[in-house]
Structure formats: structure tokens, C-alpha cells
Amino acid sequence: MTELLSYSFMQNAFVAGVLVSVICSVISFFVLVNRLSFIGVGISHAAFGGVALGILLGISPTLSAVIFSVLTAWMIGVVSRKGMLHEDTTIGIFYAASMALGIVIIGLSSGYNIDLFGYLFGNILSVTRQDLWVVGGLGLLVLGAIFYFFKELLFISFDEESAQVSGIPVTFLYYLLLTLMALTIVISMKVVGIILVSALLVIPAAAAYEVTTHYRQVLIVAVVIGLVSAIAGLSLSYRFNTASGATIVLLAAALFLLLFGFRWVRGNLRESPGSEKCPVPPGNPEAAEEKPARQDSA
Amino acid sequence: MTSDRKIIIDVRDLDVSIGGCPVLERINLQILENTFTGLIGPNGGGKTTLLRALLGLIRPERGEILIQGRHLGTGDSRAWIMGYVPQKIAVQRGAPFSVLDTVVMGRYGKIGLGGRPKKKDREMALSCLEEVGMAHVARQLIGTLSGGEQQRVFIARALCAEPKVLILDEPTAAVDVAGQDSFYRLLHRLREAYSLTVFMATHDVGVVPIHCDAIACLNRTLHLHGRPEEILKKDVFKKLYGSEVEMVMHGKIPHRMIGKHHD
């Protein structure tokens, strides 16, 4: 490990991996409770169109990816929120179209000296000091916004109408959340790549949710799972010379399966008729004895 | 009994359309302070739409809504006056929130953007849970409660915002008969204790004359609004529900309606 960290490119990679995994894990909680994972897929593929556009116009691909994916996120939001189209239809069209746009543009800008593969699948070893500043700056913005609006985002994920009656600006917060997702995707691009980033927007919280019940625990465990996947994934990818982004995602998916299996086994061992998972209607004689319903162990 | 009371909700010439189709037309409705008004009408008659307009969840085409004489537009905060108990929130079984968490959410509007709930807010939420008899499950996950229990928790959440008006949409839809009885007893007790004005949409015509002191009949337009015993007569219902109905009378007030046989 010390040898690993003696290279400056590895230092950059680890800092980027840690930052990105924390940000993705926190966002993944809101993706989970608001069921936004498919929107995540849509936005991340739009980012590819943005990168290609940046290359064509000769501006920073990161900047163009930010603009393009934020605009796409808002468009997906408008179309599905106004009920003009089903959300999955909207995303299905947007994500294929912006992918196609990206491919056509790349073909046109024949130069091809840009690391296209790196954007698609991630190339964490190419992360520069300057990239770290971008990741750090945008990441701070994302986490700061989530911290500030935390309780409102919780309320909306639980009951949007009542939140609106309470005077909470639900529409603004919905678009804010989409914007934060888009920013998270862009800063994760170099680490895990466009194709795989949507996995990091789902897996950490989904895995944490298998073994926790309360939102505070889900958040904390999600961040731990994200960090473990990123650090262990990077080390393994260095050791076995595998693609870093794919290794991180595979590790996160393996953790998910492990926790899923753990819950399943535990549930099956403990499960017996009338126990916590199956509520017995009141008045049923079986209900009298073994009632204590699932306690929140916060 | 009602003449010296002030108007708290004043709906004037309200038109609402959804997707180009008129759902509410020319609604004029004045609700007096500290009354319990039941809103009845056939399915699709616009009950929920009227409540949503009052709550600022839907933009009316025309007309205005005044609450305590104050004009309220769509999306203006109602946190200062209204508590809302929704019909049924699709609470996922595993929603990661405790019962207390969800009741504290009732305080969020008052706490304001960026603020955090304080000890005082949590204590208040707990006392609201006590008020509805649900304090013993405060730490349990909301998704593990039954429909009727969740309903009580949502009433606690509405109370927590210290409202003057409580708006309920089909509150007993998920509650069995035994539960309904205790639900209405609870509602009456809270009404007295907090001097609430209650406006409740219900499909259950039978409960209205028993529990409400005013009734509004809605089928796109407001057909009648007044005291139950004065207006619950056969021809009203024929007009409202569009078919010949038979009343099972309960003293002077109708208790149940049955579609008339044609043989």
C-alpha cells in the first residue's frame, strides 16, 4: 500500500476515488428513496454527448458535459413531471439520442486524439491535480446543497404533496436534486466512466438498505460501502492490472449481493409464521403472543 | 349557532380544469370557523380536486381562495393555517423513517428552509403522537403500521403544524368499521381541544349527518351547502348522484342510500 501511494498518479487516483465514492454514496440514498435510478442512467449517457460536443467545439469536455447533462436532466424532469410522456419513455429516448449524438460528433471531429475510451469506461490513473480540484469543488457544492436542504429532501421523498402544503418549494428541490445528480455524474466520469457511473448512483444505498432500516443508518452504511469499494477496488485494479472503474463497480455489486444474501439467510432462519415479517390482524389469537413488530434500532 | 361565527375559508367563483376538461365550475363556498363540514358527492365529482385547490396543489382556472381573509395563490405556503391528512400515502413497507420522523416532518414548514428540527420540535411531535394514541410506536418504522394506524400518525403530523383548519381526504378509506368509530371520536376530541375547523371529503354519506354540522354536495358544481338535516332530502341526492336512490332513514336524517329497483 505504501509503495502504491508513492506514485503521484496513484495518490491522485486514491483521492479522486475517495471523493467520488463519498459523493456518489450520499446521492445514491436520494436516488433510492426517490426512485431516480433510471434518470441516473439517462443523465450519464447524456454526459457522453456533452463530452463529444466539448471536443468538437474545442472547449473543456468537463464543462460541456456539465452544461449538457444538467440541461438534459432538466428536460427529462420537465417532460416527465408535466406528464407529457412516461418517465421511462422519455429517458429511453433521451439517452439513446444523446449517445448517438456523441458518436456522430466524435466521427466528425476525426482528430480522435482524445481519450474517448477513458470517458466511457473511466481512467482513474489519468486523473490530474487539476481534475482533483474540479472534483473537490463540485463535490463540495453537491454535498453542501444536500446538507442545507437535507430535511426538505427527506420530506419530499416521503410525501411530496404534504411537503408542498407546508410551503416547501418541491419543484425547485426536484430540479435541484436532478442537477446534483448531473454534477455527480460528471465528476465521477474519469473515475468510473459514463457507462458505469449509474451503478455507483444506486448500489451503495441499495446495499446499505439490505441491512439497515433507518435513514441515518442507510446513509452512513452507504458511504462506508462506497469507500470500501473504491479503496479496495483501486488496490485490486492496480494489483491485477484491471480497469479501475469496472473493478470498483464489481466490488460494490459483490458487496450488495453479500448483504442481500445475508438478509435473505437471516430472514429465512428467523422466519416463522406470525413473526415480524407477517403482521397478524388484530383479534387473531396468534397475534396475542409474538407481536413485537420490527423495532427501529437507532 | 352559526350566525356569529367568522368565515375562515372563502372560495369565490372557482373553476378548475384538468387536462382541458372542466372538473369544478363556479364553486362558491364559505366555511365558518370551528365547524365540521362534510364534502360528499359521486366519484369523479371533484371532491379531491376541490381539496387540492384549497391546499394550493392545483392551479385554478378562475376564481380565488381566501383563508382568514387572506388571498392564497397556488403554491403559497399553507403551513401557518392548514393541516392536511392525505387520502392514503403509498408508504412503502420499508420506508426508512420512524413514526416520530414522519410526525416531525409536520414541523418542517415552520422551521423553514435550511433549519434543523430542535428538541422542542421533537417534543411537540411526541405530544401530538400521544394525542392520537400512537406514542408507543414512535420509534417503529412507519411502514410497519396498519392503514388505520398510519392515518392516526398523519393526523398527528398535521396537528404538529399547529393548524386552525384540518383538511382530510377520505380519511376512513383504509379503516374498518370499528376503526371508523374511534377515528371520529378522536376527530371530535381534537376539534374541541384545538378549536379546529374541519373540512372532510368522504364517500360515506352515512357518517355525514352523524358527525358533521355542515354538508356540501359536490358534483362539478356545488349543489348545496348547509346543515345536514335541512338538505339531505331525496331530490337532492337524485340531482347529485343522477339516479333514483332510496334512503334508509335514521330518525329524521337519512342513514344510507340504496339504488332503487326497477321491476
XYZ file of C-alpha atoms in Angstrom:
561
model
C 0.000 0.000 0.000
C 2.805 2.444 0.857
C 4.527 1.522 -2.380
C 1.250 2.072 -4.158
C 0.917 5.561 -2.756
C 4.441 6.604 -3.616
C 3.399 7.311 -7.188
C 1.771 10.667 -7.587
C -0.720 9.332 -10.152
C -1.821 6.743 -7.585
C -2.176 9.433 -4.944
C -4.423 11.379 -7.287
C -6.367 8.229 -8.084
C -6.994 7.440 -4.434
C -8.032 10.978 -3.547
C -10.394 11.039 -6.544
C -11.752 7.578 -5.687
C -12.450 8.542 -2.087
C -14.115 11.860 -3.005
C -16.231 10.369 -5.765
C -17.345 7.376 -3.716
C -18.481 9.561 -0.805
C -20.424 11.923 -3.072
C -21.986 9.091 -5.098
C -22.976 7.201 -1.954
C -24.756 10.202 -0.451
C -26.563 10.909 -3.727
C -27.438 7.223 -4.054
C -29.550 7.483 -0.920
C -31.764 10.094 -2.565
C -31.782 8.147 -5.833
C -33.049 5.157 -3.863
C -35.790 6.888 -1.873
C -36.979 8.931 -4.848
C -36.635 6.058 -7.332
C -34.462 8.018 -9.687
C -32.065 5.299 -10.772
C -33.275 5.207 -14.367
C -32.985 9.000 -14.569
C -29.372 8.463 -13.479
C -28.814 6.202 -16.477
C -30.367 8.834 -18.743
C -28.255 11.696 -17.405
C -24.999 9.753 -17.520
C -25.422 8.875 -21.177
C -26.279 12.487 -21.913
C -22.933 13.393 -20.386
C -21.292 11.456 -23.224
C -22.993 13.676 -25.782
C -21.698 16.634 -23.772
C -18.118 15.356 -23.769
C -18.233 14.838 -27.544
C -19.653 18.308 -28.062
C -16.859 19.790 -25.991
C -14.272 18.007 -28.092
C -15.879 19.254 -31.303
C -16.071 22.851 -30.092
C -12.622 22.743 -28.598
C -13.755 23.599 -25.065
C -13.230 21.653 -21.876
C -15.157 18.348 -22.120
C -15.888 18.572 -18.397
C -17.512 21.979 -18.799
C -19.568 20.916 -21.806
C -20.554 17.693 -20.041
C -21.777 19.724 -17.034
C -23.872 22.005 -19.219
C -25.199 19.228 -21.436
C -26.113 16.792 -18.683
C -27.688 19.442 -16.448
C -29.850 20.627 -19.362
C -30.787 17.038 -20.222
C -31.666 16.341 -16.581
C -33.967 19.361 -16.564
C -35.587 18.330 -19.837
C -36.229 14.802 -18.588
C -37.644 16.408 -15.458
C -39.978 18.778 -17.311
C -41.297 16.146 -19.704
C -41.956 13.513 -17.046
C -43.198 15.901 -14.356
C -45.727 17.570 -16.609
C -46.941 14.112 -17.537
C -46.331 14.683 -21.242
C -44.698 11.263 -21.549
C -43.986 8.386 -19.233
C -40.687 8.857 -17.483
C -39.201 5.630 -18.839
C -40.198 6.554 -22.404
C -38.594 9.977 -22.004
C -35.365 8.569 -20.662
C -35.272 5.763 -23.209
C -35.363 8.340 -25.999
C -33.055 10.928 -24.432
C -30.309 8.579 -23.501
C -30.109 6.807 -26.843
C -30.302 10.127 -28.701
C -27.521 11.824 -26.764
C -25.350 8.713 -27.057
C -25.942 8.753 -30.837
C -25.186 12.475 -30.949
C -21.913 11.789 -29.170
C -20.923 9.060 -31.607
C -21.728 11.172 -34.682
C -19.804 14.150 -33.299
C -16.790 12.006 -32.444
C -16.859 10.683 -36.004
C -16.958 14.232 -37.391
C -14.113 15.542 -35.256
C -11.834 12.987 -36.856
C -8.879 14.127 -34.754
C -9.508 11.327 -32.269
C -6.564 12.112 -30.052
C -8.838 12.419 -27.066
C -9.154 9.531 -24.650
C -12.695 8.571 -25.570
C -12.390 5.167 -24.000
C -11.360 6.898 -20.787
C -14.608 8.865 -20.641
C -16.728 5.814 -21.415
C -15.146 3.376 -19.001
C -13.157 5.628 -16.717
C -9.438 6.041 -16.464
C -8.698 6.884 -12.897
C -4.959 6.741 -13.467
C -5.215 9.739 -15.780
C -6.715 11.928 -13.055
C -4.659 15.096 -12.770
C -4.242 17.581 -9.924
C -6.490 19.936 -11.839
C -9.184 17.229 -12.091
C -8.980 16.810 -8.336
C -9.773 20.485 -7.851
C -12.790 20.149 -10.124
C -13.978 17.026 -8.296
C -13.367 18.652 -4.916
C -15.057 21.929 -5.817
C -18.154 20.476 -7.458
C -18.325 17.750 -4.811
C -18.351 20.353 -2.059
C -21.161 22.137 -3.862
C -23.202 18.912 -4.135
C -22.682 17.880 -0.514
C -23.269 21.439 0.714
C -26.600 21.672 -1.119
C -27.684 18.300 0.248
C -26.691 19.301 3.760
C -28.573 22.588 3.562
C -31.793 21.116 2.126
C -31.492 17.759 3.860
C -34.753 17.760 5.805
C -36.752 19.109 2.875
C -35.335 16.434 0.554
C -36.345 13.802 3.094
C -39.872 15.175 3.363
C -40.322 15.271 -0.412
C -39.090 11.711 -0.817
C -41.688 10.595 1.710
C -44.742 12.672 0.875
C -44.385 15.340 -1.764
C -47.911 16.757 -1.513
C -47.819 17.344 2.202
C -44.393 18.904 1.775
C -45.857 21.328 -0.738
C -48.740 22.205 1.581
C -46.135 23.015 4.239
C -44.688 25.610 1.879
C -41.619 23.606 0.882
C -40.557 24.514 -2.683
C -40.929 20.988 -4.057
C -40.492 21.816 -7.730
C -37.276 23.740 -7.083
C -35.935 20.908 -4.933
C -36.821 18.268 -7.531
C -34.805 20.091 -10.174
C -32.055 20.771 -7.654
C -31.783 17.045 -6.985
C -31.594 16.310 -10.734
C -28.904 18.979 -11.064
C -26.901 17.477 -8.208
C -27.192 14.062 -9.861
C -25.878 15.521 -13.123
C -22.919 17.174 -11.359
C -22.136 13.954 -9.504
C -22.141 12.035 -12.765
C -19.760 14.481 -14.404
C -17.259 14.406 -11.544
C -17.399 10.602 -11.483
C -16.776 10.317 -15.212
C -12.995 9.984 -15.045
C -13.110 7.554 -12.145
C -15.706 5.012 -13.268
C -16.774 6.200 -16.699
C -20.116 7.143 -18.205
C -21.279 3.581 -18.772
C -20.758 2.508 -15.175
C -21.405 5.643 -13.146
C -25.107 4.917 -12.809
C -24.125 1.818 -10.807
C -22.498 3.993 -8.148
C -25.679 6.081 -8.004
C -27.677 3.027 -6.959
C -25.592 0.305 -5.372
C -24.226 1.921 -2.178
C -27.620 2.879 -0.732
C -29.336 -0.233 -2.104
C -26.719 -2.414 -0.390
C -26.929 -0.424 2.850
C -30.692 -0.709 2.768
C -30.397 -4.503 2.910
C -29.007 -4.386 6.432
C -30.364 -1.143 7.884
C -33.817 0.309 8.337
C -33.454 3.924 9.388
C -32.350 6.664 7.000
C -29.399 7.779 9.148
C -28.006 4.252 9.196
C -28.692 3.800 5.478
C -26.682 6.951 4.742
C -23.734 6.042 6.946
C -23.520 2.428 5.778
C -23.880 3.539 2.135
C -20.870 5.842 2.494
C -18.851 3.036 4.128
C -19.766 0.633 1.317
C -18.828 3.251 -1.290
C -15.478 3.920 0.388
C -14.620 0.245 0.788
C -15.477 -0.463 -2.863
C -13.416 2.486 -4.092
C -10.287 1.881 -1.988
C -10.266 -1.912 -2.295
C -11.282 -1.694 -5.958
C -8.412 0.645 -6.787
C -5.876 -1.531 -4.973
C -7.127 -4.657 -6.719
C -7.151 -2.986 -10.114
C -3.521 -1.917 -9.576
C -2.508 -5.377 -8.368
C -4.218 -7.321 -11.160
C -3.980 -4.662 -13.832
C -7.747 -4.490 -14.414
C -9.874 -1.472 -15.385
C -10.266 0.600 -12.220
C -13.870 1.747 -12.727
C -15.117 -1.723 -13.560
C -13.276 -3.208 -10.585
C -14.826 -0.683 -8.206
C -18.318 -1.316 -9.560
C -17.868 -5.103 -9.444
C -16.750 -4.887 -5.851
C -19.733 -2.725 -4.918
C -22.070 -5.168 -6.673
C -20.424 -8.060 -4.825
C -20.983 -6.254 -1.507
C -24.606 -5.742 -2.454
C -25.053 -9.449 -3.231
C -23.334 -10.383 0.001
C -25.608 -8.172 2.111
C -28.653 -9.249 0.130
C -27.754 -12.890 0.761
C -27.056 -12.120 4.404
C -30.507 -10.625 4.886
C -32.126 -13.464 2.973
C -30.438 -16.158 5.052
C -31.100 -14.335 8.310
C -34.719 -13.782 7.303
C -35.206 -17.435 6.434
C -33.615 -18.632 9.651
C -35.677 -16.342 11.797
C -38.831 -16.522 9.788
C -41.678 -18.454 11.279
C -45.410 -17.945 10.900
C -46.590 -14.858 12.756
C -43.143 -13.390 13.225
C -42.085 -9.830 12.402
C -42.441 -10.015 8.641
C -46.071 -11.087 8.540
C -48.336 -8.818 10.559
C -51.243 -10.755 12.054
C -54.596 -8.983 12.015
C -55.812 -7.860 15.437
C -58.264 -10.221 17.044
C -56.391 -13.194 15.661
C -55.414 -15.421 18.609
C -51.930 -15.938 17.159
C -51.329 -12.207 17.326
C -51.520 -12.014 21.103
C -48.171 -13.554 21.978
C -45.438 -12.880 19.495
C -46.309 -9.421 18.354
C -43.357 -7.070 18.897
C -43.171 -5.515 15.480
C -39.904 -4.554 13.899
C -38.199 -2.049 16.155
C -36.075 0.683 14.780
C -32.774 0.061 16.500
C -31.404 3.581 16.096
C -75.453 28.735 16.325
C -73.576 29.677 13.203
C -74.512 33.292 12.672
C -71.907 34.849 14.970
C -69.051 32.768 13.598
C -66.471 34.171 11.225
C -65.810 32.846 7.751
C -62.439 31.113 7.708
C -62.425 29.637 4.199
C -63.927 31.661 1.395
C -63.964 30.194 -2.109
C -65.200 32.563 -4.794
C -66.219 31.587 -8.328
C -63.708 28.816 -8.557
C -63.216 26.980 -11.868
C -60.734 24.144 -12.163
C -59.908 22.144 -15.282
C -57.691 19.125 -15.581
C -56.233 18.395 -18.992
C -58.717 20.764 -20.618
C -61.773 19.147 -19.027
C -63.731 21.194 -16.521
C -63.756 19.433 -13.161
C -65.081 22.215 -10.974
C -67.331 25.033 -12.099
C -68.399 28.145 -10.271
C -67.672 26.935 -6.803
C -68.714 29.374 -4.104
C -68.199 28.073 -0.627
C -67.931 29.760 2.730
C -66.831 27.708 5.677
C -67.331 29.083 9.164
C -64.842 28.866 11.959
C -64.980 25.830 14.227
C -67.402 23.900 12.054
C -67.104 20.355 10.831
C -68.059 20.277 7.160
C -68.506 17.067 5.228
C -67.952 17.179 1.476
C -69.872 14.479 -0.360
C -70.553 13.660 -3.983
C -70.114 10.894 -6.515
C -66.749 9.555 -7.570
C -65.211 11.860 -10.145
C -67.384 14.699 -8.872
C -64.355 16.765 -7.930
C -64.069 16.300 -4.153
C -60.353 15.675 -4.177
C -59.832 18.418 -6.760
C -61.568 20.971 -4.542
C -59.397 19.970 -1.599
C -56.274 20.148 -3.757
C -57.234 23.635 -4.899
C -57.713 24.725 -1.282
C -54.339 23.237 -0.416
C -52.646 25.037 -3.298
C -51.676 21.825 -5.072
C -53.552 22.656 -8.241
C -53.909 25.892 -10.161
C -57.495 27.077 -10.621
C -58.529 28.487 -13.946
C -60.583 31.223 -12.394
C -61.719 32.436 -9.044
C -59.980 32.948 -5.755
C -59.426 31.365 -2.409
C -59.293 33.434 0.747
C -58.278 31.968 4.040
C -58.923 34.187 7.040
C -59.453 36.972 4.557
C -56.013 36.444 3.056
C -55.716 35.692 -0.635
C -53.764 32.481 -1.185
C -52.331 31.589 -4.589
C -51.225 28.182 -5.798
C -48.044 27.095 -4.093
C -48.275 29.737 -1.325
C -47.454 28.159 1.997
C -50.414 26.905 3.988
C -48.181 25.899 6.888
C -49.448 28.785 9.031
C -53.071 27.648 8.988
C -53.744 24.299 7.348
C -53.067 20.758 8.323
C -53.546 18.142 5.632
C -54.324 14.474 6.108
C -53.981 12.818 2.697
C -56.221 10.036 1.466
C -53.568 7.399 1.549
C -49.890 7.873 1.157
C -48.383 4.868 -0.527
C -45.989 4.248 2.341
C -43.564 1.595 1.246
C -43.224 -1.137 3.803
C -39.549 -0.432 4.194
C -39.644 3.388 4.075
C -36.593 4.322 6.166
C -38.434 6.668 8.527
C -39.641 6.122 12.069
C -43.130 7.203 13.097
C -41.591 10.101 15.037
C -39.561 11.188 11.977
C -42.708 11.456 9.892
C -44.539 13.476 12.563
C -41.590 15.858 12.956
C -41.947 16.496 9.200
C -45.137 18.349 10.126
C -42.876 20.969 11.754
C -40.617 21.446 8.722
C -42.707 24.203 7.179
C -42.488 26.224 10.412
C -38.792 25.539 10.933
C -38.041 26.938 7.483
C -35.511 26.117 4.777
C -32.084 25.095 5.978
C -33.114 24.836 9.640
C -32.972 21.682 11.708
C -35.672 20.299 13.994
C -34.841 21.138 17.603
C -35.619 19.311 20.816
C -38.761 21.431 21.134
C -39.990 20.192 17.728
C -39.433 16.558 18.642
C -41.199 17.021 21.983
C -44.108 18.609 20.218
C -44.264 15.744 17.719
C -44.252 13.257 20.570
C -47.091 15.039 22.350
C -49.097 15.037 19.100
C -48.498 11.303 18.870
C -49.751 10.953 22.429
C -52.804 12.943 21.463
C -53.724 10.390 18.786
C -52.726 7.418 20.938
C -49.706 6.416 18.876
C -46.804 7.447 21.127
C -45.982 3.814 21.946
C -44.907 3.176 18.341
C -42.899 6.390 17.955
C -39.641 4.566 17.267
C -41.139 1.948 14.982
C -40.835 2.281 11.198
C -43.881 3.939 9.644
C -44.227 1.184 7.034
C -44.845 -1.458 9.692
C -48.101 0.154 10.867
C -51.541 -0.741 9.562
C -53.538 1.652 7.375
C -55.611 2.892 10.309
C -52.567 3.437 12.498
C -50.789 5.322 9.728
C -53.877 7.512 9.376
C -53.587 8.491 13.053
C -49.902 9.224 12.624
C -50.699 11.517 9.700
C -53.263 13.306 11.841
C -50.540 13.797 14.445
C -48.282 15.162 11.710
C -50.980 17.620 10.625
C -51.580 18.696 14.263
C -47.886 19.250 14.721
C -48.056 22.212 12.360
C -50.478 23.902 14.812
C -53.206 24.371 12.200
C -56.536 26.130 12.554
C -58.024 24.225 9.639
C -57.745 20.481 9.216
C -58.349 19.103 5.732
C -58.994 15.405 5.352
C -59.447 13.445 2.136
C -61.434 10.221 2.564
C -59.814 9.614 5.933
C -61.570 6.343 6.619
C -60.989 4.728 3.228
C -58.385 2.406 4.732
C -60.110 1.943 8.091
C -62.516 -0.809 9.117
C -65.878 -0.154 10.798
C -64.600 -0.454 14.362
C -61.703 1.797 13.470
C -64.011 4.400 11.938
C -65.906 4.856 15.143
C -62.825 5.548 17.221
C -61.448 7.658 14.399
C -64.420 10.015 14.513
C -64.309 10.150 18.304
C -60.674 11.186 18.036
C -61.519 13.792 15.427
C -64.223 15.342 17.611
C -61.929 15.423 20.618
C -59.145 17.129 18.676
C -61.601 19.580 17.220
C -62.670 20.670 20.684
C -59.187 20.681 22.167
C -57.591 22.748 19.390
C -60.711 24.600 18.193
C -60.187 23.313 14.685
C -62.257 23.907 11.618
C -62.574 20.553 9.865
C -63.255 20.075 6.179
C -63.520 16.446 5.173
C -64.237 14.770 1.854
C -65.921 11.415 2.186
C -67.788 8.920 0.054
C -69.569 7.644 3.142
C -72.857 9.546 3.150
C -73.961 7.779 6.318
C -71.375 9.398 8.571
C -72.028 12.961 7.475
C -75.318 13.631 9.290
C -73.974 11.943 12.414
C -70.700 13.793 12.687
C -70.836 16.956 10.628
C -72.605 20.200 11.364
C -72.479 21.336 7.772
C -72.554 19.495 4.493
C -71.509 20.372 0.976
C -72.674 18.326 -2.007
C -70.371 18.448 -4.981
C -70.777 17.151 -8.488
C -68.747 19.508 -10.646
C -70.696 22.387 -9.154
C -71.640 22.812 -5.551
C -75.247 21.725 -5.296
C -75.973 22.567 -1.740
C -74.265 23.709 1.334
C -75.877 23.921 4.718
C -76.999 21.990 7.738
C -77.387 18.255 7.112
C -80.985 17.816 8.266
C -82.159 20.691 6.099
C -80.694 19.471 2.887
C -80.369 15.723 2.984
C -83.539 15.032 1.120
C -84.313 12.675 -1.700
C -84.433 15.102 -4.607
C -81.070 16.493 -3.697
C -79.499 13.115 -3.986
C -81.213 12.355 -7.237
C -79.751 15.528 -8.630
C -76.369 14.815 -7.168
C -75.912 11.162 -7.959
C -78.023 11.136 -11.096
C -80.143 8.129 -10.214
C -83.170 7.325 -8.171
C -81.989 6.497 -4.692
C -83.760 5.168 -1.674
C -82.929 6.478 1.763
C -82.810 4.394 4.868
C -83.950 6.944 7.396
C -82.434 7.250 10.791
C -84.931 9.367 12.647
C -85.197 12.449 10.520
C -81.913 12.046 8.750
C -81.010 9.625 6.017
C -78.664 6.903 7.035
C -77.935 5.036 3.883
C -78.776 5.231 0.218
C -79.693 2.310 -1.950
C -80.186 2.353 -5.687
C -83.900 1.912 -6.485
C -85.044 -1.310 -8.068
C -86.787 -1.180 -11.382
C -89.002 -4.232 -11.666
